[in-house]
Short mmCIF file of C-alpha atoms and ligand atoms in Angstrom, two decimals:
data_model
loop_
_atom_site.label_atom_id
_atom_site.label_comp_id
_atom_site.label_asym_id
_atom_site.label_seq_id
_atom_site.Cartn_x
_atom_site.Cartn_y
_atom_site.Cartn_z
CA UNK C 347 124.90 -40.46 -72.80
CA UNK C 348 126.96 -38.94 -69.99
CA UNK C 349 127.11 -40.75 -66.64
CA UNK C 350 127.11 -38.43 -63.62
CA UNK C 351 127.78 -39.92 -60.19
CA UNK C 352 124.92 -38.71 -57.98
CA UNK C 353 126.15 -37.47 -54.56
CA UNK C 354 129.34 -39.32 -55.55
CA UNK C 355 129.05 -43.08 -55.89
CA UNK C 356 126.38 -42.88 -53.23
CA UNK C 357 125.21 -46.48 -53.13
CA UNK C 358 128.81 -47.66 -52.73
CA UNK C 359 129.78 -45.27 -49.89
CA UNK C 360 127.96 -42.75 -47.69
CA UNK C 361 126.45 -40.11 -49.95
CA UNK C 362 128.20 -36.79 -50.54
CA UNK C 363 131.32 -37.89 -48.60
CA UNK C 364 134.94 -37.85 -49.73
CA UNK C 365 134.80 -41.66 -49.88
CA UNK C 366 131.86 -41.52 -52.32
CA UNK C 367 133.80 -39.03 -54.44
CA UNK C 368 136.97 -41.16 -54.40
CA UNK C 369 135.07 -44.24 -55.57
CA UNK C 370 133.40 -42.30 -58.38
CA UNK C 371 136.79 -41.02 -59.54
CA UNK C 372 138.26 -44.53 -59.34
CA UNK C 373 135.39 -45.76 -61.55
CA UNK C 374 136.43 -43.21 -64.14
CA UNK C 375 133.24 -41.15 -64.25
CA UNK C 376 133.23 -38.02 -66.35
CA UNK C 377 131.19 -36.04 -63.85
CA UNK C 378 130.09 -35.96 -60.22
CA UNK C 379 127.01 -34.28 -58.76
CA UNK C 380 126.90 -32.99 -55.19
CA UNK C 381 124.65 -30.80 -53.07
CA UNK C 382 125.82 -27.70 -51.21
CA UNK C 383 124.43 -25.73 -48.29
CA UNK C 384 125.70 -22.66 -46.47
CA UNK C 385 126.19 -22.73 -42.69
CA UNK C 386 128.43 -20.72 -40.33
CA UNK C 387 130.47 -19.18 -43.13
CA UNK C 388 131.18 -22.45 -44.95
CA UNK C 389 129.80 -24.46 -47.91
CA UNK C 390 128.96 -28.00 -46.80
CA UNK C 391 128.37 -30.92 -49.16
CA UNK C 392 125.10 -32.30 -47.83
CA UNK C 393 121.69 -33.08 -49.28
CA UNK C 394 119.07 -32.97 -46.53
CA UNK C 395 117.77 -29.96 -44.65
CA UNK C 396 118.11 -31.94 -41.43
CA UNK C 397 121.09 -33.93 -40.15
CA UNK C 398 119.39 -37.08 -38.83
CA UNK C 399 119.19 -39.32 -41.92
CA UNK C 400 122.84 -39.09 -42.92
CA UNK C 401 124.72 -38.31 -39.70
CA UNK C 402 124.73 -38.95 -35.96
CA UNK C 403 123.79 -35.31 -35.42
CA UNK C 404 120.49 -33.52 -34.92
CA UNK C 405 118.81 -30.40 -36.20
CA UNK C 406 118.75 -28.26 -39.31
CA UNK C 407 122.15 -28.07 -40.98
CA UNK C 408 122.06 -24.35 -41.75
CA UNK C 409 121.50 -23.54 -38.06
CA UNK C 410 124.62 -25.39 -36.82
CA UNK C 411 128.14 -24.22 -36.04
CA UNK C 412 131.17 -25.14 -38.07
CA UNK C 413 132.67 -27.09 -35.14
CA UNK C 414 129.50 -29.13 -34.64
CA UNK C 415 129.13 -30.01 -38.33
CA UNK C 416 132.80 -30.96 -38.59
CA UNK C 417 132.44 -33.29 -35.59
CA UNK C 418 129.64 -35.45 -37.03
CA UNK C 419 129.90 -38.97 -38.42
CA UNK C 420 128.40 -39.00 -41.91
CA UNK C 421 128.62 -42.81 -42.12
CA UNK C 422 131.49 -45.30 -41.92
CA UNK C 423 133.55 -42.71 -40.06
CA UNK C 424 133.30 -40.19 -42.90
CA UNK C 425 132.78 -36.49 -42.14
CA UNK C 426 130.51 -34.00 -43.86
CA UNK C 427 132.98 -32.50 -46.33
CA UNK C 428 133.22 -28.88 -47.25
CA UNK C 429 132.97 -28.01 -50.93
CA UNK C 430 136.59 -26.94 -50.86
CA UNK C 431 137.66 -30.37 -49.53
CA UNK C 432 135.82 -32.09 -52.38
CA UNK C 433 137.26 -29.71 -54.95
CA UNK C 434 140.75 -30.36 -53.55
CA UNK C 435 140.23 -34.11 -53.83
CA UNK C 436 138.90 -33.97 -57.41
CA UNK C 437 141.40 -31.34 -58.58
CA UNK C 438 140.07 -31.07 -62.13
CA UNK C 439 139.88 -34.82 -62.80
CA UNK C 440 136.19 -34.70 -63.77
CA UNK C 441 133.33 -32.26 -64.21
CA UNK C 442 131.49 -31.16 -61.09
CA UNK C 443 127.74 -30.54 -61.01
CA UNK C 444 127.22 -28.30 -57.99
CA UNK C 445 123.59 -28.24 -56.85
CA UNK C 446 122.73 -25.13 -54.85
CA UNK C 447 120.46 -26.18 -52.02
CA UNK C 448 118.64 -23.06 -50.97
CA UNK C 449 119.56 -19.50 -50.23
CA UNK C 450 122.98 -17.95 -49.61
CA UNK C 451 124.80 -20.43 -51.81
CA UNK C 452 125.24 -18.53 -55.10
CA UNK C 453 127.82 -16.01 -53.88
CA UNK C 454 130.13 -18.43 -52.03
CA UNK C 455 129.95 -20.95 -54.88
CA UNK C 456 130.83 -18.24 -57.38
CA UNK C 457 133.83 -17.30 -55.24
CA UNK C 458 134.95 -20.87 -54.63
CA UNK C 459 134.73 -21.94 -58.28
CA UNK C 460 136.95 -18.98 -59.18
CA UNK C 461 139.43 -19.94 -56.46
CA UNK C 462 139.44 -23.59 -57.61
CA UNK C 463 140.23 -22.44 -61.14
CA UNK C 464 143.17 -20.42 -59.80
CA UNK C 465 144.51 -23.05 -57.38
CA UNK C 466 143.26 -26.56 -58.18
CA UNK C 467 143.47 -27.06 -61.94
CA UNK C 468 139.79 -26.59 -62.74
CA UNK C 469 138.58 -24.54 -65.70
CA UNK C 470 135.17 -22.90 -66.22
CA UNK C 471 134.28 -25.89 -68.44
CA UNK C 472 134.46 -28.21 -65.42
CA UNK C 473 131.36 -26.73 -63.74
CA UNK C 474 127.64 -27.12 -64.11
CA UNK C 475 125.74 -25.24 -61.40
CA UNK C 476 122.16 -26.35 -60.84
CA UNK C 477 119.27 -25.70 -58.51
CA UNK C 478 115.58 -26.18 -57.81
CA UNK C 479 115.83 -22.72 -56.24
CA UNK C 480 115.47 -20.76 -59.46
CA UNK C 481 115.97 -17.30 -57.93
CA UNK C 482 119.30 -18.46 -56.44
CA UNK C 483 120.27 -19.96 -59.81
CA UNK C 484 119.40 -16.68 -61.56
CA UNK C 485 121.52 -14.86 -58.96
CA UNK C 486 124.42 -17.22 -59.69
CA UNK C 487 124.05 -16.57 -63.42
CA UNK C 488 124.56 -12.86 -62.82
CA UNK C 489 127.73 -13.59 -60.81
CA UNK C 490 129.28 -16.05 -63.30
CA UNK C 491 127.41 -15.72 -66.61
CA UNK C 492 130.05 -17.72 -68.46
CA UNK C 493 129.33 -20.96 -66.56
CA UNK C 494 126.82 -23.67 -67.55
CA UNK C 495 123.59 -23.82 -65.55
CA UNK C 496 121.27 -26.76 -64.92
CA UNK C 497 117.63 -25.86 -64.33
CA UNK C 498 116.11 -28.48 -62.04
CA UNK C 499 112.51 -29.55 -61.93
CA UNK C 500 110.80 -32.28 -59.95
CA UNK C 501 107.60 -32.09 -62.03
CA UNK C 502 106.40 -32.19 -65.63
CA UNK C 503 106.30 -28.44 -66.32
CA UNK C 504 103.22 -26.84 -67.86
CA UNK C 505 105.24 -25.15 -70.59
CA UNK C 506 107.86 -27.80 -71.23
CA UNK C 507 111.43 -26.55 -70.92
CA UNK C 508 110.44 -22.89 -71.27
CA UNK C 509 111.43 -22.09 -67.68
CA UNK C 510 114.92 -23.49 -68.27
CA UNK C 511 115.37 -21.44 -71.43
CA UNK C 512 114.20 -18.34 -69.55
CA UNK C 513 116.84 -19.02 -66.89
CA UNK C 514 119.49 -19.12 -69.59
CA UNK C 515 120.30 -22.70 -68.65
CA UNK C 516 122.56 -25.11 -70.50
CA UNK C 517 120.54 -28.14 -69.40
CA UNK C 518 117.11 -29.14 -68.23
CA UNK C 519 117.61 -31.48 -65.26
CA UNK C 520 114.49 -33.52 -64.69
CA UNK C 521 113.10 -36.33 -62.56
CA UNK C 522 112.99 -39.80 -64.08
CA UNK C 523 109.36 -39.99 -62.91
CA UNK C 524 108.43 -36.87 -64.87
CA UNK C 525 110.25 -37.07 -68.16
CA UNK C 526 108.74 -38.03 -71.49
CA UNK C 527 109.66 -37.82 -75.15
CA UNK C 528 107.72 -34.57 -75.54
CA UNK C 529 109.70 -32.82 -72.82
CA UNK C 530 113.00 -34.09 -74.22
CA UNK C 531 112.08 -32.88 -77.72
CA UNK C 532 110.93 -29.51 -76.40
CA UNK C 533 114.21 -29.05 -74.48
CA UNK C 534 116.27 -30.00 -77.51
CA UNK C 535 114.30 -27.59 -79.74
CA UNK C 536 115.29 -24.86 -77.29
CA UNK C 537 118.95 -25.88 -77.52
CA UNK C 538 119.07 -27.43 -74.06
CA UNK C 539 120.68 -30.68 -72.95
CA UNK C 540 118.48 -33.07 -70.96
CA UNK C 541 119.87 -34.70 -67.81
CA UNK C 542 117.73 -37.09 -65.76
CA UNK C 543 117.94 -38.06 -62.06
CA UNK C 544 118.10 -40.58 -60.40
CA UNK C 545 118.68 -43.63 -62.57
CA UNK C 546 120.14 -46.77 -60.98
CA UNK C 547 118.71 -49.47 -63.26
CA UNK C 548 120.46 -50.18 -66.55
CA UNK C 549 117.11 -50.87 -68.27
CA UNK C 550 115.91 -47.37 -67.30
CA UNK C 551 119.16 -45.93 -68.63
CA UNK C 552 118.66 -47.75 -71.92
CA UNK C 553 115.11 -46.40 -72.26
CA UNK C 554 116.28 -42.85 -71.54
CA UNK C 555 119.12 -43.16 -74.05
CA UNK C 556 116.57 -44.28 -76.66
CA UNK C 557 114.53 -41.18 -75.79
CA UNK C 558 117.55 -39.02 -76.63
CA UNK C 559 118.45 -38.02 -73.08
CA UNK C 560 121.97 -36.56 -72.87
CA UNK C 561 122.98 -37.71 -69.39
CA UNK C 562 121.86 -39.43 -66.22
CA UNK C 563 122.61 -38.95 -62.55
CA UNK C 564 123.16 -42.33 -60.90
CA UNK C 565 123.98 -43.62 -57.43
CA UNK C 566 125.49 -46.70 -59.14
CA UNK C 567 128.05 -45.43 -61.66
CA UNK C 568 129.67 -48.90 -61.51
CA UNK C 569 126.68 -50.27 -63.43
CA UNK C 570 127.09 -47.85 -66.30
CA UNK C 571 130.86 -47.76 -66.75
O1 G3P T 407 120.88 -32.76 -59.37
C1 G3P T 407 120.08 -33.89 -59.57
C2 G3P T 407 119.47 -34.36 -58.28
O2 G3P T 407 120.49 -34.43 -57.33
C3 G3P T 407 118.36 -33.47 -57.79
O3 G3P T 407 117.68 -33.97 -56.71
O4 G3P T 407 117.12 -34.25 -54.35
O5 G3P T 407 118.88 -35.68 -55.37
O6 G3P T 407 119.33 -33.28 -54.95
P1 G3P T 407 118.29 -34.30 -55.28
MG1 MG T 408 121.32 -33.16 -55.82
#
């Protein structure tokens, strides 16, 4: 079962920061997940719609200027990194699961993954691009059809993994609260991997491995290495 550091090693450092990415790399993870949003002509690695929980700033991230976002403290003196800063840090040392948070992300992520392949030692096999925003994910698939896609759901879907197959996804990415053996089997019958978020307890990881799950997103990669 693959271990994917969720927002970096996000219980060991502020989530989605360069520090969280560095710790995950130092732990030897095979993959890191992060969230991206588009604001003022830049891709920012940040989970929430609003800035308050994770920074000393205020407001909706996508409505802010580049200078304002770059000035914020994201915890322990860390800054909100851009996707390019994270890519530069990782430089092909592990896979990167890029979660598109909302609109206007597909095109810049398509461009930046291409640039990172040209300049930073990544290959197309390093990427998995995922989203709850299925139209944006479908848009991304048209831009880079050769890359792996993760179809995210936060519910137990009515028709199993059918929506993920229809998206042409590589994996079904589902919530630990809404995964069962039937969904895993249905995804596997359709040729999809099953990745589950967010799993911080080793006993939960063991149960998911027994269910045949292919990977987990965890805030505590140190517990699973
Ligand atoms: O990509 C898995 C997981 O990160 C999806 O949920 O809310 O943590 O981005 P969230
Ligand atoms: Mg995420």
